[in-house]
Coordinates of C-alpha atoms in Angstrom, one line a residue:
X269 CA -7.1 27.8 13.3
X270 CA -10.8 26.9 11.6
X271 CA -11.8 23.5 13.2
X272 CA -14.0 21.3 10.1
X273 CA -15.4 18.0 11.0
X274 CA -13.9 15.1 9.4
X275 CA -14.6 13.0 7.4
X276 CA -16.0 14.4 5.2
X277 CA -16.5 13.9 1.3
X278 CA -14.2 16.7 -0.6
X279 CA -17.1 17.3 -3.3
X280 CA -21.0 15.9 -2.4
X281 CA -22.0 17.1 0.7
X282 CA -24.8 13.8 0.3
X283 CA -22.3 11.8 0.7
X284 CA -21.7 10.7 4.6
X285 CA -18.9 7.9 6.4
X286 CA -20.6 4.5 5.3
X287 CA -19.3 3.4 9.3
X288 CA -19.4 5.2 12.5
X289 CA -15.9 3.5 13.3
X290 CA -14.7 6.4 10.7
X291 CA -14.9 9.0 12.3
X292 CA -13.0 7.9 15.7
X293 CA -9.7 8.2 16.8
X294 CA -7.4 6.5 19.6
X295 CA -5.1 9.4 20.8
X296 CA -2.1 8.0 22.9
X297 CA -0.1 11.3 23.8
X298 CA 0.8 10.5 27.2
X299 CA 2.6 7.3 25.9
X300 CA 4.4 10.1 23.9
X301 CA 5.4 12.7 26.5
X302 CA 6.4 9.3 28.7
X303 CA 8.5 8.4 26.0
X304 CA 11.5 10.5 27.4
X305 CA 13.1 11.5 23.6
X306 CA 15.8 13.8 25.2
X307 CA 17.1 10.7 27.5
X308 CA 17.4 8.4 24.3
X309 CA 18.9 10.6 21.6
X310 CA 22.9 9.0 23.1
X311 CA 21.9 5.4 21.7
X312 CA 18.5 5.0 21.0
X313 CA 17.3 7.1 18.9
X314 CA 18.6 7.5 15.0
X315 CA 17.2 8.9 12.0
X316 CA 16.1 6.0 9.3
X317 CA 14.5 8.6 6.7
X318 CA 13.6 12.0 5.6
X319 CA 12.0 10.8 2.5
X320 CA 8.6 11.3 3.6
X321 CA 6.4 13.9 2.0
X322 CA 5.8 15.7 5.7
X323 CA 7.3 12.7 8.2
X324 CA 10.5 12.1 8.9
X325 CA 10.7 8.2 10.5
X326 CA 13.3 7.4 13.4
X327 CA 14.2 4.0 15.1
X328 CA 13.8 4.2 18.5
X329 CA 15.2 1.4 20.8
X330 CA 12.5 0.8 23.7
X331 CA 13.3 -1.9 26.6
X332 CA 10.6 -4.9 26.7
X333 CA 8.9 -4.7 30.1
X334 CA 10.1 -8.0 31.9
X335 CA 12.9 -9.4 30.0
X336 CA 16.1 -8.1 31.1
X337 CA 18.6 -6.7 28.3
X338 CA 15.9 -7.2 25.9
X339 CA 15.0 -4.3 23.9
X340 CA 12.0 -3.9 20.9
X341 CA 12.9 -1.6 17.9
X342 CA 10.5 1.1 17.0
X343 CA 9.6 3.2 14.3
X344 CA 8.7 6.6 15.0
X345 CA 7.2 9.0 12.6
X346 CA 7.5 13.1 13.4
X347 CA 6.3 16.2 11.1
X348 CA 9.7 17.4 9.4
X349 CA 11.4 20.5 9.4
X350 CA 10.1 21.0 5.7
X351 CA 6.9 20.8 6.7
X352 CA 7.1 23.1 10.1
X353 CA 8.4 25.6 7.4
X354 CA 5.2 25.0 5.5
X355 CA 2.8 25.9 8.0
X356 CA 1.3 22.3 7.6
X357 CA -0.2 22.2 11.3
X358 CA -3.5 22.4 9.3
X359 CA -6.2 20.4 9.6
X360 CA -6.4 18.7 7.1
X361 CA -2.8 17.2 7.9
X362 CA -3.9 15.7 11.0
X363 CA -6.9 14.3 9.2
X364 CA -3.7 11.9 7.3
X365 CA -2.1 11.2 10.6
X366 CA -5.7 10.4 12.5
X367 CA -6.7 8.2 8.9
X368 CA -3.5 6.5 9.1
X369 CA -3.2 5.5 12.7
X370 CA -7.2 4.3 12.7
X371 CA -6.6 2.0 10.1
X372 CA -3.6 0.5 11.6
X373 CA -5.7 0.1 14.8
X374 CA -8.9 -1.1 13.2
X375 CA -6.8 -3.7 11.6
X376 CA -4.6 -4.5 14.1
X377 CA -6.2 -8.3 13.8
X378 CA -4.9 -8.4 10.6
X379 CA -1.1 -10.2 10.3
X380 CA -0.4 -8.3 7.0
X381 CA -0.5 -4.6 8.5
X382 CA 1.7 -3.1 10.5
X383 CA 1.4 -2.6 14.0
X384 CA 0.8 0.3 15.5
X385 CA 2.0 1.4 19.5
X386 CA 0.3 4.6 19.3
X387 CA -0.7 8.1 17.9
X388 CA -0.7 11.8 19.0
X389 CA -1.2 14.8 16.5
X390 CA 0.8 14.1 13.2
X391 CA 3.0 11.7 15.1
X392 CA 2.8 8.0 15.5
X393 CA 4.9 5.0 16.8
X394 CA 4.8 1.6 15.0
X395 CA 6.6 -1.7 14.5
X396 CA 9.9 -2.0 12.8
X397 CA 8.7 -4.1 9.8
X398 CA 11.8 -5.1 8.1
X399 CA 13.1 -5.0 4.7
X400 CA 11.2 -3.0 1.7
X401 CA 9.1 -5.8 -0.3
X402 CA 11.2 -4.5 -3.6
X403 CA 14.1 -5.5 -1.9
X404 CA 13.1 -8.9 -0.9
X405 CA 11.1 -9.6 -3.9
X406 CA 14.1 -10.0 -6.1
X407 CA 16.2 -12.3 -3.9
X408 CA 13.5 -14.8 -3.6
X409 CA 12.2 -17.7 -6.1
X410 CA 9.2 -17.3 -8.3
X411 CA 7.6 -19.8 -6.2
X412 CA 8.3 -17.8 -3.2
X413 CA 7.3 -14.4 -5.1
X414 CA 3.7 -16.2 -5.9
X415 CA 3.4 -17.1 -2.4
X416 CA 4.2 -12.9 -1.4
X417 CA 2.1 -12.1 -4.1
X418 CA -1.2 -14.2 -2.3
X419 CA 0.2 -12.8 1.1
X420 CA -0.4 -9.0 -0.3
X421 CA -3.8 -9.9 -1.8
X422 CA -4.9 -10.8 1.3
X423 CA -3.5 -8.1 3.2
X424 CA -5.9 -6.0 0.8
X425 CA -8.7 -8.0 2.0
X426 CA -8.3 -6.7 5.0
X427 CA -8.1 -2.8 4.2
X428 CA -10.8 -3.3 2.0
X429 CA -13.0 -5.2 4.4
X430 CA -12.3 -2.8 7.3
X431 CA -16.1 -2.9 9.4
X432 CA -17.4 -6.2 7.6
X433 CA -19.5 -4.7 5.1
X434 CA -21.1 -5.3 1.7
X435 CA -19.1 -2.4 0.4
X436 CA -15.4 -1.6 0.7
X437 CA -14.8 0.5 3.3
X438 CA -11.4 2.0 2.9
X439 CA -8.9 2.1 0.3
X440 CA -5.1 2.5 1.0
X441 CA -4.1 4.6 -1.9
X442 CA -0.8 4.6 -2.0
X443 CA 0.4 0.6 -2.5
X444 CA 4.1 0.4 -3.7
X445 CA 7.1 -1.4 -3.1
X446 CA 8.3 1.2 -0.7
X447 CA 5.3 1.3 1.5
X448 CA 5.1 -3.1 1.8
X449 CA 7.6 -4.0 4.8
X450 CA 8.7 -7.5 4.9
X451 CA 8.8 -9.7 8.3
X452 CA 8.4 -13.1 10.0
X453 CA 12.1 -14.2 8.1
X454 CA 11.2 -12.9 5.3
X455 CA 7.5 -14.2 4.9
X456 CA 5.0 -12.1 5.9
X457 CA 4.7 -8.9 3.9
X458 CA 3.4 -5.7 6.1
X459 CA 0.8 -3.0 5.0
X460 CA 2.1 0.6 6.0
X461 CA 1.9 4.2 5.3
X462 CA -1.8 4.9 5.3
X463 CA -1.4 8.7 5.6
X464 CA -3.2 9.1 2.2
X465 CA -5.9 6.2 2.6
X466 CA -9.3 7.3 1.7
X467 CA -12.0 6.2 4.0
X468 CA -14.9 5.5 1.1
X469 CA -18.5 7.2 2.2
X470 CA -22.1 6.4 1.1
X471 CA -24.7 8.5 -0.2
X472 CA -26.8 9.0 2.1
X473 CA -30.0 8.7 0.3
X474 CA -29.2 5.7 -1.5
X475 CA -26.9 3.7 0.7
X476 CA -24.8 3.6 -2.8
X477 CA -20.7 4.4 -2.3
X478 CA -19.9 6.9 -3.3
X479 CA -16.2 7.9 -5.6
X480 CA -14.1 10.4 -4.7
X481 CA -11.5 12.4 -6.4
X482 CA -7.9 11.7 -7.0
X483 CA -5.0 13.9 -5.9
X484 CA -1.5 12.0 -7.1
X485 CA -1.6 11.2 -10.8
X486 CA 1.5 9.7 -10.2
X487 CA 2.2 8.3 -14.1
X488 CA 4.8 6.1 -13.4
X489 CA 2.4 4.3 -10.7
X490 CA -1.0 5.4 -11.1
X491 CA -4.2 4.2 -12.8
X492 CA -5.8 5.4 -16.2
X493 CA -8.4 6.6 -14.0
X494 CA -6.4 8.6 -11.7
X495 CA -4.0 10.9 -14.3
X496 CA -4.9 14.6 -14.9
X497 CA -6.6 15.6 -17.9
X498 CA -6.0 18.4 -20.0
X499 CA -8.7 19.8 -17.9
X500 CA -7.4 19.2 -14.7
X501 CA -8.4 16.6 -11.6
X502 CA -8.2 12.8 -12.4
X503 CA -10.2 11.6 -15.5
X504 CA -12.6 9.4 -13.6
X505 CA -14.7 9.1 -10.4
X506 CA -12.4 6.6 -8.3
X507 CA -13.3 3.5 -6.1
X508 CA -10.9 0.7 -4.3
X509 CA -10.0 -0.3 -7.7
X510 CA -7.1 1.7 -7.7
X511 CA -5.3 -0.3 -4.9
X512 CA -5.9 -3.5 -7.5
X513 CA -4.0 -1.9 -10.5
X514 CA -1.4 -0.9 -7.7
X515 CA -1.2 -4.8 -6.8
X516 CA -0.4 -4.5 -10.7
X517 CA 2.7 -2.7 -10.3
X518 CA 4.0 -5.3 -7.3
X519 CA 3.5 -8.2 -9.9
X520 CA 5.0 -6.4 -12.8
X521 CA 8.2 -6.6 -10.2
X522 CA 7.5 -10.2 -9.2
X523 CA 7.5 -10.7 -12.9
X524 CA 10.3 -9.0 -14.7
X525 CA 12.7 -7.7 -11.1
X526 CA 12.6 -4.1 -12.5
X527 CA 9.6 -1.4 -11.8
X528 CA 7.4 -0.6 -14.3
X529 CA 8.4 2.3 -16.7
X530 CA 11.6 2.2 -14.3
X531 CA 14.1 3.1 -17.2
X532 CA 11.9 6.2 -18.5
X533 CA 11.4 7.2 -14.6
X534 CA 15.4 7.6 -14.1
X535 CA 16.8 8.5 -17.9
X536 CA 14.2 10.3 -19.5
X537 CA 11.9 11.8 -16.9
X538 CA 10.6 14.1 -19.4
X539 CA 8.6 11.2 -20.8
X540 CA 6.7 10.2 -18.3
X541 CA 3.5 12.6 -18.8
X542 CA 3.1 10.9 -22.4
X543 CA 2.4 7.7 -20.2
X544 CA 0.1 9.2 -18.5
X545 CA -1.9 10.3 -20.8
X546 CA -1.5 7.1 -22.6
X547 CA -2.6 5.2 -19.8
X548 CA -5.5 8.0 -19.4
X549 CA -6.8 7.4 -23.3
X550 CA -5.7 3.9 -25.0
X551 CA -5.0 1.9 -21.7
X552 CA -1.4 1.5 -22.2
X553 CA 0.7 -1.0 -19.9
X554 CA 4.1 -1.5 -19.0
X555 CA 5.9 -3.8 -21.8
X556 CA 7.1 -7.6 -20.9
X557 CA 10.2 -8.4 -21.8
X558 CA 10.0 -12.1 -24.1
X559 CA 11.7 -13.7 -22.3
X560 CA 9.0 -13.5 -19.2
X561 CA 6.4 -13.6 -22.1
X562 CA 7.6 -16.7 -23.3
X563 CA 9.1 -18.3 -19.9
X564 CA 7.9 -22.0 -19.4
X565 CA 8.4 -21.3 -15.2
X566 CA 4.4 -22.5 -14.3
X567 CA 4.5 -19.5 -11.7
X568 CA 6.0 -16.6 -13.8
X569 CA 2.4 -17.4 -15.5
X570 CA 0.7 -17.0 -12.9
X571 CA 2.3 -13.8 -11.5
X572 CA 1.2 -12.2 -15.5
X573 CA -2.2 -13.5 -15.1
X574 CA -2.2 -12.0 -12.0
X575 CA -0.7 -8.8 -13.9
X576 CA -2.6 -8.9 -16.3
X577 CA -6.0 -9.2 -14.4
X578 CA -4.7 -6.1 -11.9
X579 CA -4.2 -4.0 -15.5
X580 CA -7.1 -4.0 -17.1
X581 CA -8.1 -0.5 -18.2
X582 CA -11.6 -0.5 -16.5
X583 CA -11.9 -0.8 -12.8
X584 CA -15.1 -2.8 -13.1
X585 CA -13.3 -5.5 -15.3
X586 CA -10.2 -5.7 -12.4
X587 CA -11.4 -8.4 -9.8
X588 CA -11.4 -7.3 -6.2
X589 CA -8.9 -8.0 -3.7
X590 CA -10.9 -11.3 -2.9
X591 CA -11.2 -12.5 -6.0
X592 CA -7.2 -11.9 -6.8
X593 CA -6.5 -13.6 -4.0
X594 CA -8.6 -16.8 -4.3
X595 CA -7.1 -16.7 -8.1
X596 CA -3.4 -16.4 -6.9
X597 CA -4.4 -19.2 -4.6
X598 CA -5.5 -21.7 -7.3
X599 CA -3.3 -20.8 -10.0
X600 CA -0.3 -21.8 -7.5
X601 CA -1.7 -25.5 -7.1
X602 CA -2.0 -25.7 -10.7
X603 CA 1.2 -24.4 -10.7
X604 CA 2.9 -27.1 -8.3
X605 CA 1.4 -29.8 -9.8
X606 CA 3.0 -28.9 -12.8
X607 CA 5.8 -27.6 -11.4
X608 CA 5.9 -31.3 -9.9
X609 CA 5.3 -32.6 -13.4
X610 CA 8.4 -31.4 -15.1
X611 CA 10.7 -32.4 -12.2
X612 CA 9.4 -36.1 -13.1
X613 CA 10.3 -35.2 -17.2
X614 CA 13.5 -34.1 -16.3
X615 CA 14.7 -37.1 -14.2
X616 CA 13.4 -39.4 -16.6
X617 CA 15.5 -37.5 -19.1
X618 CA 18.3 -37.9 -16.9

């Protein structure tokens, strides 16, 4: 098998890792082979999912060294059968599993990514986060969804600000409901699935980031930037933006409790490559019921600001993860206090 050194960027050789922290990797195999899979299969071990793209995930009970009786649930993700069928022991497939396990370890500091136990090959052992944000997210207040909503923000923080620097240094690529896990009783959402995260390089002449090129046009999901043209590859040269109009998508759920082009997606998927390119040329967003249009509930506003910030059609006009957050962060005081407000109104009414 031909051995390439990674990372590298797909297109401009110029273009080098803007951090040596990049290129490293935190191997754990012997925690693997210790793990004794054939001696846990009775109880232990079940299957969650086989959803994944190449992984299939599997809780795996592990006791908790010094507390008697006390076991720690743990998610374990393996290459699927699909994929051994494949041929995918290429290398570009362990490149995902090395990118995704580095970023959980680099920002393992972080109490809005999942935690990872360890990493061998394609494989890798992490927490057992909880319940799916989409899940939770409509079984909770508005309040309570605005308070998620800052949570995520900030959990985006993070991934961008991987290393410290001026520039963002990774992007996760792939935020959705599915891939947010929430914990803590419900409080704390939970970054995962970083298998197609892009670690962002600099040119190395300039010092300048450079983009790099999209690979799931997605049109249900996705960005104007990242569907296919008539051409073929994604219409512009993509940055972390992306992972803002993503954040997009969350608050479109926050907003309205459905997913955005949800009814097209599951009764007329034939549609949704007109979205795409309608996203692609005029900017084109999911539509707002009126009654969350017109909804006097202080923080339903402030999860379509948020939304409508997140959606704007140029990623140099959406703000970056800081600058969503510190929004989401004043909007809900202002939201409170008025909130606060029309509790008053109504008792005096009453």
């Amino acid at each position: 098998m031909e051995r390439r050194h990674f990372p590298r960027h797909e297109t401009d050789p110029e273009c080098v890792p803007m951090s040596p922290w990049q290129a490293e990797s935190f191997p754990t195999c012997n925690g693997f082979h210790e793990t004794g899979i054939e001696s846990l299969v009775d109880n232990s071990l079940r299957l969650l999912s086989t959803s994944g793209s190449w992984r299939d995930a599997w809780r795996l009970k592990a006791p908790i060294a010094g507390q008697k009786d006390s076991v720690d649930n743990i998610i374990m993700k393996t290459i699927n059968q699909a994929s051994r069928n494949k041929h995918t022991f290429q290398d570009r497939y362990f490149e995902f599993s090395r990118v995704d396990s580095l970023a959980m370890e680099k920002l393992t500091s972080s109490p809005y990514v999942m935690n990872i136990y360890g990493h061998c090959g394609m494989s890798v052992m992490t927490e057992r986060g909880g319940e799916q944000l989409g899940h939770v997210a409509r079984r909770i207040s508005s309040r309570e969804r605005v308070k998620m909503a800052i949570k995520v923000a900030e959990g985006l923080v993070d991934v961008h600000g991987i290393g410290g620097g001026d520039n963002a240094s990774l992007v996760h690529n792939d935020i959705n409901l599915n891939n947010i896990f929430v914990g803590g009783n419900f409080r704390t959402p939970l970054l995962n699935d970083f298998n197609i995260a892009v670690l962002l390089m600099k040119d190395r002449r300039s010092g300048q980031a450079c983009a790099f090129t999209g690979h799931y046009p997605n049109p249900q999901w996705k960005s104007p930037e990242e569907q296919v043209s008539p051409q073929g590859g994604s219409k512009g040269q993509l940055n972390e933006k992306v992972d803002i109009y993503a954040v997009g998508n969350l608050l479109f759920t926050f907003l309205t409790g459905k997913a955005p082009w949800g009814h097209l997606a599951k009764h007329h998927p034939e549609e949704l490559p007109k979205i795409g390119r309608a996203k692609m040329t005029e900017g084109l967003v999911p539509p707002v019921p009126d009654e969350y249009l017109k909804s006097k509930d202080p923080y339903l506003r402030v999860l379509r600001q948020a939304m409508d910030m997140c959606f704007q059609f140029r990623p140099e006009d959406r703000p970056s993860a800081k600058e969503l957050a510190q929004f989401l962060e004043e909007a809900k005081v202002e939201a409170d206090q008025s909130d606060i407000e029309f509790g008053r109104k109504r008792r005096k009414r009453k």
